[in-house]
Amino acid sequence: MPDAVRFTLYGQPASKANSRNIADVGPADNRRRIFIKSKEALAFERDALRQVPPAARQRIEGPVRVTLWMWYASERPDLDESLVLDVLQDRWKAGDEKTPRVLLQAGVYRNDRQVREKHVYHGIDLLQPRVEVLVEPILAQQQALELAPLRPVLESAFA
């Protein structure tokens, strides 16, 4: 099992949920509205991606526990870890027919769906807003489900 990963991201993360902007995309006759990240959220994401140490980019597989100590410059922002969890995962771009996806940047873990346990703490530091990150691999709490023995029970329950 890989070792735990610990490091600090400097800057104040924007709330992903409360800072979305609406944008219209598509041709004029078939426009649709989408939600995009705010300028503040995009700036934090860009800066944070540069701060993840190369040794932390282990691309951990399997379930993980993430502990975040989020130090804001004031009480105003909501406690929202979702942008930080995005920063910690692999970064991909669309490829071509031969290679549908291309890895742009390795993450601490492969995908934020691996996060099975979160501990998020809020603090105030006027001079140095930051996020202290701890990612730990954990053992899966659920074994692979073998459906064959359960099939007759399931079929009778839903018949």
mmCIF file of N, CA, C and O in Angstrom, residues 4-10 46-60 84 87-90 105-109 131-135:
data_model
loop_
_atom_site.group_PDB
_atom_site.id
_atom_site.type_symbol
_atom_site.label_atom_id
_atom_site.label_comp_id
_atom_site.label_asym_id
_atom_site.label_seq_id
_atom_site.Cartn_x
_atom_site.Cartn_y
_atom_site.Cartn_z
ATOM 1 N N ALA A 4 1.141 7.603 2.916
ATOM 2 C CA ALA A 4 0.318 8.805 2.974
ATOM 3 C C ALA A 4 1.067 9.954 2.311
ATOM 4 O O ALA A 4 2.298 9.989 2.284
ATOM 5 N N VAL A 5 0.327 10.902 1.781
ATOM 6 C CA VAL A 5 0.880 12.064 1.095
ATOM 7 C C VAL A 5 0.434 13.304 1.859
ATOM 8 O O VAL A 5 -0.754 13.454 2.176
ATOM 9 N N ARG A 6 1.395 14.191 2.155
ATOM 10 C CA ARG A 6 1.073 15.413 2.908
ATOM 11 C C ARG A 6 1.808 16.601 2.290
ATOM 12 O O ARG A 6 3.001 16.524 2.035
ATOM 13 N N PHE A 7 1.073 17.705 2.078
ATOM 14 C CA PHE A 7 1.668 18.928 1.551
ATOM 15 C C PHE A 7 0.700 20.080 1.771
ATOM 16 O O PHE A 7 -0.423 19.879 2.237
ATOM 17 N N THR A 8 1.135 21.301 1.422
ATOM 18 C CA THR A 8 0.326 22.499 1.616
ATOM 19 C C THR A 8 0.146 23.222 0.289
ATOM 20 O O THR A 8 1.102 23.362 -0.485
ATOM 21 N N LEU A 9 -1.083 23.678 0.035
ATOM 22 C CA LEU A 9 -1.400 24.514 -1.121
ATOM 23 C C LEU A 9 -1.664 25.925 -0.600
ATOM 24 O O LEU A 9 -2.533 26.110 0.257
ATOM 25 N N TYR A 10 -0.923 26.906 -1.094
ATOM 26 C CA TYR A 10 -1.086 28.285 -0.626
ATOM 27 C C TYR A 10 -2.076 29.021 -1.510
ATOM 28 O O TYR A 10 -2.093 28.854 -2.726
ATOM 29 N N ARG A 46 -5.572 26.766 -11.067
ATOM 30 C CA ARG A 46 -4.321 26.903 -11.825
ATOM 31 C C ARG A 46 -3.115 26.984 -10.885
ATOM 32 O O ARG A 46 -2.126 26.262 -11.055
ATOM 33 N N ASP A 47 -3.209 27.831 -9.860
ATOM 34 C CA ASP A 47 -2.097 28.008 -8.933
ATOM 35 C C ASP A 47 -1.860 26.752 -8.094
ATOM 36 O O ASP A 47 -0.718 26.368 -7.839
ATOM 37 N N ALA A 48 -2.935 26.116 -7.650
ATOM 38 C CA ALA A 48 -2.809 24.921 -6.810
ATOM 39 C C ALA A 48 -2.192 23.762 -7.590
ATOM 40 O O ALA A 48 -1.373 23.014 -7.050
ATOM 41 N N LEU A 49 -2.562 23.604 -8.855
ATOM 42 C CA LEU A 49 -1.998 22.516 -9.669
ATOM 43 C C LEU A 49 -0.474 22.629 -9.761
ATOM 44 O O LEU A 49 0.223 21.622 -9.776
ATOM 45 N N ARG A 50 0.024 23.846 -9.790
ATOM 46 C CA ARG A 50 1.482 24.068 -9.852
ATOM 47 C C ARG A 50 2.168 23.759 -8.525
ATOM 48 O O ARG A 50 3.371 23.534 -8.486
ATOM 49 N N GLN A 51 1.414 23.774 -7.429
ATOM 50 C CA GLN A 51 2.003 23.595 -6.101
ATOM 51 C C GLN A 51 2.039 22.150 -5.621
ATOM 52 O O GLN A 51 2.714 21.859 -4.635
ATOM 53 N N VAL A 52 1.324 21.256 -6.290
ATOM 54 C CA VAL A 52 1.343 19.855 -5.854
ATOM 55 C C VAL A 52 2.742 19.303 -6.114
ATOM 56 O O VAL A 52 3.202 19.288 -7.254
ATOM 57 N N PRO A 53 3.447 18.864 -5.083
ATOM 58 C CA PRO A 53 4.826 18.397 -5.266
ATOM 59 C C PRO A 53 4.895 17.161 -6.169
ATOM 60 O O PRO A 53 3.997 16.303 -6.111
ATOM 61 N N PRO A 54 5.920 17.049 -6.999
ATOM 62 C CA PRO A 54 6.055 15.871 -7.860
ATOM 63 C C PRO A 54 6.009 14.555 -7.077
ATOM 64 O O PRO A 54 5.407 13.577 -7.541
ATOM 65 N N ALA A 55 6.599 14.512 -5.889
ATOM 66 C CA ALA A 55 6.598 13.278 -5.091
ATOM 67 C C ALA A 55 5.196 12.900 -4.629
ATOM 68 O O ALA A 55 4.925 11.741 -4.318
ATOM 69 N N ALA A 56 4.270 13.869 -4.586
ATOM 70 C CA ALA A 56 2.895 13.596 -4.155
ATOM 71 C C ALA A 56 2.041 13.030 -5.288
ATOM 72 O O ALA A 56 0.990 12.453 -5.042
ATOM 73 N N ARG A 57 2.492 13.172 -6.516
ATOM 74 C CA ARG A 57 1.708 12.728 -7.683
ATOM 75 C C ARG A 57 1.849 11.221 -7.894
ATOM 76 O O ARG A 57 2.389 10.765 -8.890
ATOM 77 N N GLN A 58 1.336 10.467 -6.939
ATOM 78 C CA GLN A 58 1.511 9.010 -6.928
ATOM 79 C C GLN A 58 0.442 8.271 -7.717
ATOM 80 O O GLN A 58 0.557 7.076 -7.926
ATOM 81 N N ARG A 59 -0.620 8.934 -8.101
ATOM 82 C CA ARG A 59 -1.744 8.301 -8.804
ATOM 83 C C ARG A 59 -2.256 7.099 -8.010
ATOM 84 O O ARG A 59 -2.416 6.001 -8.531
ATOM 85 N N ILE A 60 -2.507 7.312 -6.740
ATOM 86 C CA ILE A 60 -2.968 6.245 -5.855
ATOM 87 C C ILE A 60 -4.225 5.611 -6.439
ATOM 88 O O ILE A 60 -5.124 6.309 -6.904
ATOM 89 N N VAL A 84 -10.619 21.606 -4.214
ATOM 90 C CA VAL A 84 -9.349 20.997 -3.801
ATOM 91 C C VAL A 84 -9.327 19.516 -4.211
ATOM 92 O O VAL A 84 -8.324 19.023 -4.723
ATOM 93 N N VAL A 87 -8.452 19.263 -7.787
ATOM 94 C CA VAL A 87 -7.037 19.551 -8.037
ATOM 95 C C VAL A 87 -6.175 18.309 -7.793
ATOM 96 O O VAL A 87 -5.161 18.103 -8.468
ATOM 97 N N LEU A 88 -6.584 17.470 -6.855
ATOM 98 C CA LEU A 88 -5.763 16.322 -6.462
ATOM 99 C C LEU A 88 -5.875 15.132 -7.418
ATOM 100 O O LEU A 88 -5.103 14.194 -7.315
ATOM 101 N N GLN A 89 -6.805 15.168 -8.358
ATOM 102 C CA GLN A 89 -6.977 14.033 -9.269
ATOM 103 C C GLN A 89 -6.205 14.229 -10.571
ATOM 104 O O GLN A 89 -5.734 15.316 -10.879
ATOM 105 N N ASP A 90 -6.055 13.128 -11.332
ATOM 106 C CA ASP A 90 -5.412 13.181 -12.645
ATOM 107 C C ASP A 90 -6.077 14.223 -13.529
ATOM 108 O O ASP A 90 -7.286 14.449 -13.448
ATOM 109 N N GLN A 105 -1.509 15.565 -16.584
ATOM 110 C CA GLN A 105 -0.772 15.716 -15.336
ATOM 111 C C GLN A 105 -1.253 14.649 -14.353
ATOM 112 O O GLN A 105 -2.450 14.482 -14.148
ATOM 113 N N ALA A 106 -0.288 13.919 -13.803
ATOM 114 C CA ALA A 106 -0.618 12.902 -12.808
ATOM 115 C C ALA A 106 -1.121 13.577 -11.540
ATOM 116 O O ALA A 106 -0.653 14.647 -11.160
ATOM 117 N N GLY A 107 -2.071 12.927 -10.882
ATOM 118 C CA GLY A 107 -2.620 13.461 -9.645
ATOM 119 C C GLY A 107 -2.137 12.675 -8.440
ATOM 120 O O GLY A 107 -1.432 11.678 -8.566
ATOM 121 N N VAL A 108 -2.536 13.116 -7.279
ATOM 122 C CA VAL A 108 -2.254 12.381 -6.054
ATOM 123 C C VAL A 108 -3.005 11.062 -6.107
ATOM 124 O O VAL A 108 -2.485 10.009 -5.762
ATOM 125 N N TYR A 109 -4.263 11.113 -6.571
ATOM 126 C CA TYR A 109 -5.055 9.915 -6.846
ATOM 127 C C TYR A 109 -5.616 10.061 -8.251
ATOM 128 O O TYR A 109 -5.550 11.118 -8.861
ATOM 129 N N VAL A 131 -4.370 25.547 2.211
ATOM 130 C CA VAL A 131 -5.013 24.258 2.456
ATOM 131 C C VAL A 131 -3.910 23.258 2.756
ATOM 132 O O VAL A 131 -3.024 23.034 1.924
ATOM 133 N N GLU A 132 -3.954 22.691 3.943
ATOM 134 C CA GLU A 132 -3.024 21.626 4.301
ATOM 135 C C GLU A 132 -3.713 20.308 3.954
ATOM 136 O O GLU A 132 -4.853 20.065 4.357
ATOM 137 N N VAL A 133 -3.025 19.474 3.183
ATOM 138 C CA VAL A 133 -3.618 18.278 2.583
ATOM 139 C C VAL A 133 -2.951 17.023 3.134
ATOM 140 O O VAL A 133 -1.721 16.951 3.205
ATOM 141 N N LEU A 134 -3.772 16.046 3.490
ATOM 142 C CA LEU A 134 -3.294 14.722 3.867
ATOM 143 C C LEU A 134 -4.157 13.703 3.131
ATOM 144 O O LEU A 134 -5.387 13.708 3.281
ATOM 145 N N VAL A 135 -3.537 12.864 2.302
ATOM 146 C CA VAL A 135 -4.241 11.809 1.572
ATOM 147 C C VAL A 135 -3.653 10.475 2.002
ATOM 148 O O VAL A 135 -2.436 10.281 1.916
#
